[in-house]
Amino acid sequence: MVTIADVAHAAGVSISTVSYVMSGKRTISQDTKERVERAIDALEYRPHASARSLASRSTNVIGLQAPLRSGVDVHVVMEIVAGIVREARVHHYDILLLTSDDAEGLHRATGASMVDALLLMDVESDDPRIATLRELAAPSVLVGLPRGAEELTCVDFDFEAAGRLAAERLIALGHRRVALLGSPREVIDRHTSYAERLTRGFLAACAEHDIPATVHQCPTTHESVRVLNAVLVEHPDVTGLFIHNEGALAHVAARAATVDGLEAVALCPADIARTVPTLIDSIDLPAEGLGRAATQAIIALLAGESTPKVRLLPAVLASSRGASAPERAEVAVR
């Protein structure tokens, strides 16, 4: 017996898109509509009336799985969520917050027809939720870039480019030994995607310029100063710092300002960077814009429109003062 899933696979769209074509409840692009109709005809798909009614049911609710795990900066998370909520309202959608951090929460939300689609945050490099998303009928978007998610839609900030950009900025300023003060241990231990990509970009750029570099886990409290002090004892020739830890930023930057010749670049939202005047430069983390972009992607999927499998928001320096290295990593789309 031919199912709606068979039609979706043949047409290269989601099950929800097939439902919308049959129900006419949402506007679907003409090209997508014709592909679905051809697949229905070719497979001779004839849903029962009850199944057709169920398929066309819509909640106008998007499920957002945003687990507040330890080590995660709540300020940044809530800026992303704010961007998601505001963009969702533009398209007449509400957001249902799923505080679970596992696949079971996704099954509950979709199995009970509570949501039309899913947005997932705090993505790990090898995220166990990916397998579940492939099984679910609801379209989904990851706010992150894990490995093995080629079939899924991912939207994120280009953390790898940001790591490169920070290293190149410090090198352009004349620093010949640098250090990255990054995420706390629990974030690193979870193999969170953004932390690993940031480190990879930073170290790669340093290696290309033959600049010694070290990476250090950093708590989000005043204890972060101890980490910096240990770095300076072990590597007294470090003169350039790259800080990506919003909770530690003020503490570390204040301590760095007391060390002659030590300069710091930070990756953080612009409003946070403005509160730390001792930074030599910063790279804006557009948290709210990231939330908007992820929501736009899920709305496009719900409408049956084509959207890039991967969209990365660009890394941009706040200042070009004294820089000779490239200052902008253009948006990457795959």
mmCIF file of N, CA, C and O in Angstrom, residues 269-327:
data_model
loop_
_atom_site.group_PDB
_atom_site.id
_atom_site.type_symbol
_atom_site.label_atom_id
_atom_site.label_comp_id
_atom_site.label_asym_id
_atom_site.label_seq_id
_atom_site.Cartn_x
_atom_site.Cartn_y
_atom_site.Cartn_z
ATOM 1 N N PRO A 269 28.080 38.852 21.641
ATOM 2 C CA PRO A 269 27.126 39.818 21.114
ATOM 3 C C PRO A 269 27.637 41.244 21.281
ATOM 4 O O PRO A 269 28.355 41.560 22.234
ATOM 5 N N ALA A 270 27.247 42.109 20.363
ATOM 6 C CA ALA A 270 27.762 43.479 20.352
ATOM 7 C C ALA A 270 27.452 44.227 21.642
ATOM 8 O O ALA A 270 28.268 45.033 22.105
ATOM 9 N N ASP A 271 26.279 43.967 22.238
ATOM 10 C CA ASP A 271 25.935 44.695 23.455
ATOM 11 C C ASP A 271 26.856 44.319 24.615
ATOM 12 O O ASP A 271 27.136 45.142 25.490
ATOM 13 N N ILE A 272 27.342 43.086 24.627
ATOM 14 C CA ILE A 272 28.297 42.679 25.652
ATOM 15 C C ILE A 272 29.660 43.297 25.390
ATOM 16 O O ILE A 272 30.332 43.776 26.308
ATOM 17 N N ALA A 273 30.091 43.305 24.132
ATOM 18 C CA ALA A 273 31.399 43.878 23.786
ATOM 19 C C ALA A 273 31.487 45.345 24.201
ATOM 20 O O ALA A 273 32.540 45.807 24.641
ATOM 21 N N ARG A 274 30.375 46.066 24.088
ATOM 22 C CA ARG A 274 30.389 47.487 24.433
ATOM 23 C C ARG A 274 30.625 47.728 25.913
ATOM 24 O O ARG A 274 31.020 48.827 26.311
ATOM 25 N N THR A 275 30.398 46.722 26.745
ATOM 26 C CA THR A 275 30.610 46.883 28.187
ATOM 27 C C THR A 275 32.044 46.587 28.601
ATOM 28 O O THR A 275 32.373 46.723 29.790
ATOM 29 N N VAL A 276 32.891 46.182 27.640
ATOM 30 C CA VAL A 276 34.287 45.826 27.952
ATOM 31 C C VAL A 276 35.201 46.711 27.107
ATOM 32 O O VAL A 276 35.687 46.298 26.034
ATOM 33 N N PRO A 277 35.473 47.931 27.544
ATOM 34 C CA PRO A 277 36.221 48.897 26.727
ATOM 35 C C PRO A 277 37.691 48.534 26.512
ATOM 36 O O PRO A 277 38.336 49.125 25.644
ATOM 37 N N THR A 278 38.222 47.598 27.277
ATOM 38 C CA THR A 278 39.647 47.262 27.142
ATOM 39 C C THR A 278 39.929 46.304 25.993
ATOM 40 O O THR A 278 41.095 46.023 25.696
ATOM 41 N N LEU A 279 38.894 45.782 25.336
ATOM 42 C CA LEU A 279 39.121 44.889 24.193
ATOM 43 C C LEU A 279 39.774 45.661 23.056
ATOM 44 O O LEU A 279 39.384 46.794 22.754
ATOM 45 N N ILE A 280 40.739 45.031 22.391
ATOM 46 C CA ILE A 280 41.350 45.659 21.224
ATOM 47 C C ILE A 280 40.424 45.561 20.022
ATOM 48 O O ILE A 280 40.462 46.380 19.108
ATOM 49 N N ASP A 281 39.549 44.535 20.027
ATOM 50 C CA ASP A 281 38.589 44.336 18.948
ATOM 51 C C ASP A 281 37.613 43.253 19.365
ATOM 52 O O ASP A 281 37.812 42.566 20.379
ATOM 53 N N SER A 282 36.540 43.087 18.586
ATOM 54 C CA SER A 282 35.573 42.029 18.867
ATOM 55 C C SER A 282 34.948 41.550 17.567
ATOM 56 O O SER A 282 34.965 42.241 16.548
ATOM 57 N N ILE A 283 34.409 40.347 17.631
ATOM 58 C CA ILE A 283 33.650 39.763 16.532
ATOM 59 C C ILE A 283 32.224 39.600 17.031
ATOM 60 O O ILE A 283 31.988 38.969 18.068
ATOM 61 N N ASP A 284 31.289 40.177 16.329
ATOM 62 C CA ASP A 284 29.900 40.164 16.781
ATOM 63 C C ASP A 284 29.293 38.775 16.612
ATOM 64 O O ASP A 284 29.389 38.167 15.536
ATOM 65 N N LEU A 285 28.678 38.267 17.672
ATOM 66 C CA LEU A 285 27.891 37.037 17.601
ATOM 67 C C LEU A 285 26.429 37.455 17.480
ATOM 68 O O LEU A 285 25.798 37.835 18.473
ATOM 69 N N PRO A 286 25.858 37.424 16.269
ATOM 70 C CA PRO A 286 24.507 37.957 16.054
ATOM 71 C C PRO A 286 23.433 36.978 16.523
ATOM 72 O O PRO A 286 22.735 36.353 15.710
ATOM 73 N N ALA A 287 23.274 36.864 17.824
ATOM 74 C CA ALA A 287 22.411 35.830 18.397
ATOM 75 C C ALA A 287 20.956 35.975 17.943
ATOM 76 O O ALA A 287 20.328 35.005 17.513
ATOM 77 N N GLU A 288 20.421 37.175 18.028
ATOM 78 C CA GLU A 288 19.024 37.356 17.623
ATOM 79 C C GLU A 288 18.848 37.119 16.127
ATOM 80 O O GLU A 288 17.869 36.514 15.679
ATOM 81 N N GLY A 289 19.817 37.581 15.342
ATOM 82 C CA GLY A 289 19.770 37.342 13.900
ATOM 83 C C GLY A 289 19.831 35.863 13.574
ATOM 84 O O GLY A 289 19.216 35.397 12.598
ATOM 85 N N LEU A 290 20.573 35.105 14.368
ATOM 86 C CA LEU A 290 20.649 33.664 14.175
ATOM 87 C C LEU A 290 19.282 33.022 14.410
ATOM 88 O O LEU A 290 18.853 32.135 13.650
ATOM 89 N N GLY A 291 18.599 33.477 15.455
ATOM 90 C CA GLY A 291 17.258 32.965 15.715
ATOM 91 C C GLY A 291 16.295 33.275 14.580
ATOM 92 O O GLY A 291 15.488 32.424 14.179
ATOM 93 N N ARG A 292 16.385 34.503 14.044
ATOM 94 C CA ARG A 292 15.511 34.870 12.918
ATOM 95 C C ARG A 292 15.790 34.001 11.694
ATOM 96 O O ARG A 292 14.869 33.524 11.029
ATOM 97 N N ALA A 293 17.077 33.788 11.409
ATOM 98 C CA ALA A 293 17.448 33.012 10.227
ATOM 99 C C ALA A 293 16.972 31.568 10.337
ATOM 100 O O ALA A 293 16.505 30.973 9.362
ATOM 101 N N ALA A 294 17.082 30.986 11.538
ATOM 102 C CA ALA A 294 16.623 29.611 11.740
ATOM 103 C C ALA A 294 15.113 29.509 11.548
ATOM 104 O O ALA A 294 14.612 28.553 10.944
ATOM 105 N N THR A 295 14.390 30.503 12.040
ATOM 106 C CA THR A 295 12.935 30.490 11.893
ATOM 107 C C THR A 295 12.534 30.675 10.438
ATOM 108 O O THR A 295 11.593 30.026 9.953
ATOM 109 N N GLN A 296 13.225 31.534 9.723
ATOM 110 C CA GLN A 296 12.939 31.709 8.298
ATOM 111 C C GLN A 296 13.132 30.406 7.539
ATOM 112 O O GLN A 296 12.367 30.072 6.624
ATOM 113 N N ALA A 297 14.142 29.634 7.927
ATOM 114 C CA ALA A 297 14.401 28.355 7.273
ATOM 115 C C ALA A 297 13.266 27.362 7.533
ATOM 116 O O ALA A 297 12.822 26.657 6.620
ATOM 117 N N ILE A 298 12.782 27.297 8.769
ATOM 118 C CA ILE A 298 11.713 26.343 9.072
ATOM 119 C C ILE A 298 10.404 26.768 8.430
ATOM 120 O O ILE A 298 9.617 25.922 7.979
ATOM 121 N N ILE A 299 10.157 28.071 8.334
ATOM 122 C CA ILE A 299 8.952 28.557 7.650
ATOM 123 C C ILE A 299 9.008 28.181 6.177
ATOM 124 O O ILE A 299 7.998 27.773 5.585
ATOM 125 N N ALA A 300 10.184 28.296 5.572
ATOM 126 C CA ALA A 300 10.340 27.915 4.157
ATOM 127 C C ALA A 300 10.063 26.427 3.972
ATOM 128 O O ALA A 300 9.394 26.024 3.008
ATOM 129 N N LEU A 301 10.559 25.592 4.876
ATOM 130 C CA LEU A 301 10.303 24.155 4.774
ATOM 131 C C LEU A 301 8.813 23.852 4.913
ATOM 132 O O LEU A 301 8.270 23.004 4.195
ATOM 133 N N LEU A 302 8.156 24.534 5.834
ATOM 134 C CA LEU A 302 6.725 24.319 6.024
ATOM 135 C C LEU A 302 5.926 24.718 4.785
ATOM 136 O O LEU A 302 4.877 24.140 4.499
ATOM 137 N N ALA A 303 6.436 25.702 4.061
ATOM 138 C CA ALA A 303 5.756 26.166 2.852
ATOM 139 C C ALA A 303 6.146 25.357 1.625
ATOM 140 O O ALA A 303 5.653 25.631 0.522
ATOM 141 N N GLY A 304 7.028 24.375 1.805
ATOM 142 C CA GLY A 304 7.461 23.570 0.675
ATOM 143 C C GLY A 304 8.448 24.258 -0.237
ATOM 144 O O GLY A 304 8.653 23.837 -1.375
ATOM 145 N N GLU A 305 9.063 25.323 0.253
ATOM 146 C CA GLU A 305 10.023 26.068 -0.554
ATOM 147 C C GLU A 305 11.429 25.495 -0.370
ATOM 148 O O GLU A 305 11.746 24.890 0.651
ATOM 149 N N SER A 306 12.269 25.697 -1.372
ATOM 150 C CA SER A 306 13.654 25.244 -1.273
ATOM 151 C C SER A 306 14.434 26.193 -0.367
ATOM 152 O O SER A 306 14.201 27.401 -0.354
ATOM 153 N N THR A 307 15.340 25.632 0.407
ATOM 154 C CA THR A 307 16.190 26.418 1.294
ATOM 155 C C THR A 307 17.534 25.737 1.400
ATOM 156 O O THR A 307 17.614 24.499 1.269
ATOM 157 N N PRO A 308 18.629 26.483 1.544
ATOM 158 C CA PRO A 308 19.949 25.834 1.630
ATOM 159 C C PRO A 308 20.010 24.835 2.772
ATOM 160 O O PRO A 308 19.429 25.055 3.832
ATOM 161 N N LYS A 309 20.707 23.719 2.548
ATOM 162 C CA LYS A 309 20.869 22.725 3.608
ATOM 163 C C LYS A 309 21.682 23.292 4.769
ATOM 164 O O LYS A 309 21.454 22.938 5.920
ATOM 165 N N VAL A 310 22.658 24.135 4.441
ATOM 166 C CA VAL A 310 23.470 24.761 5.482
ATOM 167 C C VAL A 310 23.575 26.247 5.196
ATOM 168 O O VAL A 310 23.928 26.651 4.087
ATOM 169 N N ARG A 311 23.252 27.062 6.195
ATOM 170 C CA ARG A 311 23.469 28.505 6.090
ATOM 171 C C ARG A 311 24.247 28.956 7.315
ATOM 172 O O ARG A 311 23.825 28.699 8.444
ATOM 173 N N LEU A 312 25.378 29.609 7.085
ATOM 174 C CA LEU A 312 26.214 30.104 8.175
ATOM 175 C C LEU A 312 26.272 31.624 8.117
ATOM 176 O O LEU A 312 26.666 32.198 7.093
ATOM 177 N N LEU A 313 25.875 32.281 9.207
ATOM 178 C CA LEU A 313 25.965 33.740 9.263
ATOM 179 C C LEU A 313 27.428 34.144 9.353
ATOM 180 O O LEU A 313 28.222 33.490 10.036
ATOM 181 N N PRO A 314 27.814 35.239 8.685
ATOM 182 C CA PRO A 314 29.239 35.581 8.568
ATOM 183 C C PRO A 314 29.856 36.136 9.846
ATOM 184 O O PRO A 314 29.180 36.743 10.671
ATOM 185 N N ALA A 315 31.155 35.898 9.974
ATOM 186 C CA ALA A 315 31.938 36.460 11.081
ATOM 187 C C ALA A 315 32.521 37.788 10.624
ATOM 188 O O ALA A 315 33.184 37.857 9.590
ATOM 189 N N VAL A 316 32.281 38.847 11.421
ATOM 190 C CA VAL A 316 32.685 40.196 11.025
ATOM 191 C C VAL A 316 33.348 40.898 12.206
ATOM 192 O O VAL A 316 32.818 40.898 13.320
ATOM 193 N N LEU A 317 34.510 41.511 11.964
ATOM 194 C CA LEU A 317 35.179 42.298 12.997
ATOM 195 C C LEU A 317 34.417 43.596 13.254
ATOM 196 O O LEU A 317 33.916 44.229 12.322
ATOM 197 N N ALA A 318 34.368 43.992 14.513
ATOM 198 C CA ALA A 318 33.715 45.251 14.851
ATOM 199 C C ALA A 318 34.534 46.445 14.406
ATOM 200 O O ALA A 318 34.014 47.514 14.133
ATOM 201 N N SER A 319 35.873 46.289 14.316
ATOM 202 C CA SER A 319 36.764 47.379 13.951
ATOM 203 C C SER A 319 37.806 46.878 12.979
ATOM 204 O O SER A 319 38.205 45.727 13.004
ATOM 205 N N SER A 320 38.268 47.756 12.107
ATOM 206 C CA SER A 320 39.328 47.379 11.165
ATOM 207 C C SER A 320 40.644 48.051 11.525
ATOM 208 O O SER A 320 41.580 48.088 10.748
ATOM 209 N N ARG A 321 40.711 48.587 12.751
ATOM 210 C CA ARG A 321 41.873 49.359 13.171
ATOM 211 C C ARG A 321 43.152 48.527 13.094
ATOM 212 O O ARG A 321 43.339 47.566 13.812
ATOM 213 N N GLY A 322 44.047 48.893 12.207
ATOM 214 C CA GLY A 322 45.362 48.271 12.135
ATOM 215 C C GLY A 322 45.389 46.888 11.538
ATOM 216 O O GLY A 322 46.397 46.204 11.588
ATOM 217 N N ALA A 323 44.282 46.430 10.971
ATOM 218 C CA ALA A 323 44.241 45.054 10.477
ATOM 219 C C ALA A 323 44.625 44.990 9.015
ATOM 220 O O ALA A 323 44.186 45.780 8.197
ATOM 221 N N SER A 324 45.461 44.036 8.672
ATOM 222 C CA SER A 324 45.799 43.798 7.277
ATOM 223 C C SER A 324 45.275 42.454 6.812
ATOM 224 O O SER A 324 45.310 42.131 5.637
ATOM 225 N N ALA A 325 44.778 41.641 7.754
ATOM 226 C CA ALA A 325 44.231 40.332 7.406
ATOM 227 C C ALA A 325 42.806 40.497 6.905
ATOM 228 O O ALA A 325 42.167 41.525 7.130
ATOM 229 N N PRO A 326 42.249 39.493 6.218
ATOM 230 C CA PRO A 326 40.854 39.567 5.792
ATOM 231 C C PRO A 326 39.943 39.781 6.993
ATOM 232 O O PRO A 326 40.126 39.175 8.032
ATOM 233 N N GLU A 327 38.976 40.675 6.850
ATOM 234 C CA GLU A 327 38.165 41.048 8.001
ATOM 235 C C GLU A 327 36.741 40.536 7.928
ATOM 236 O O GLU A 327 35.952 40.788 8.822
#
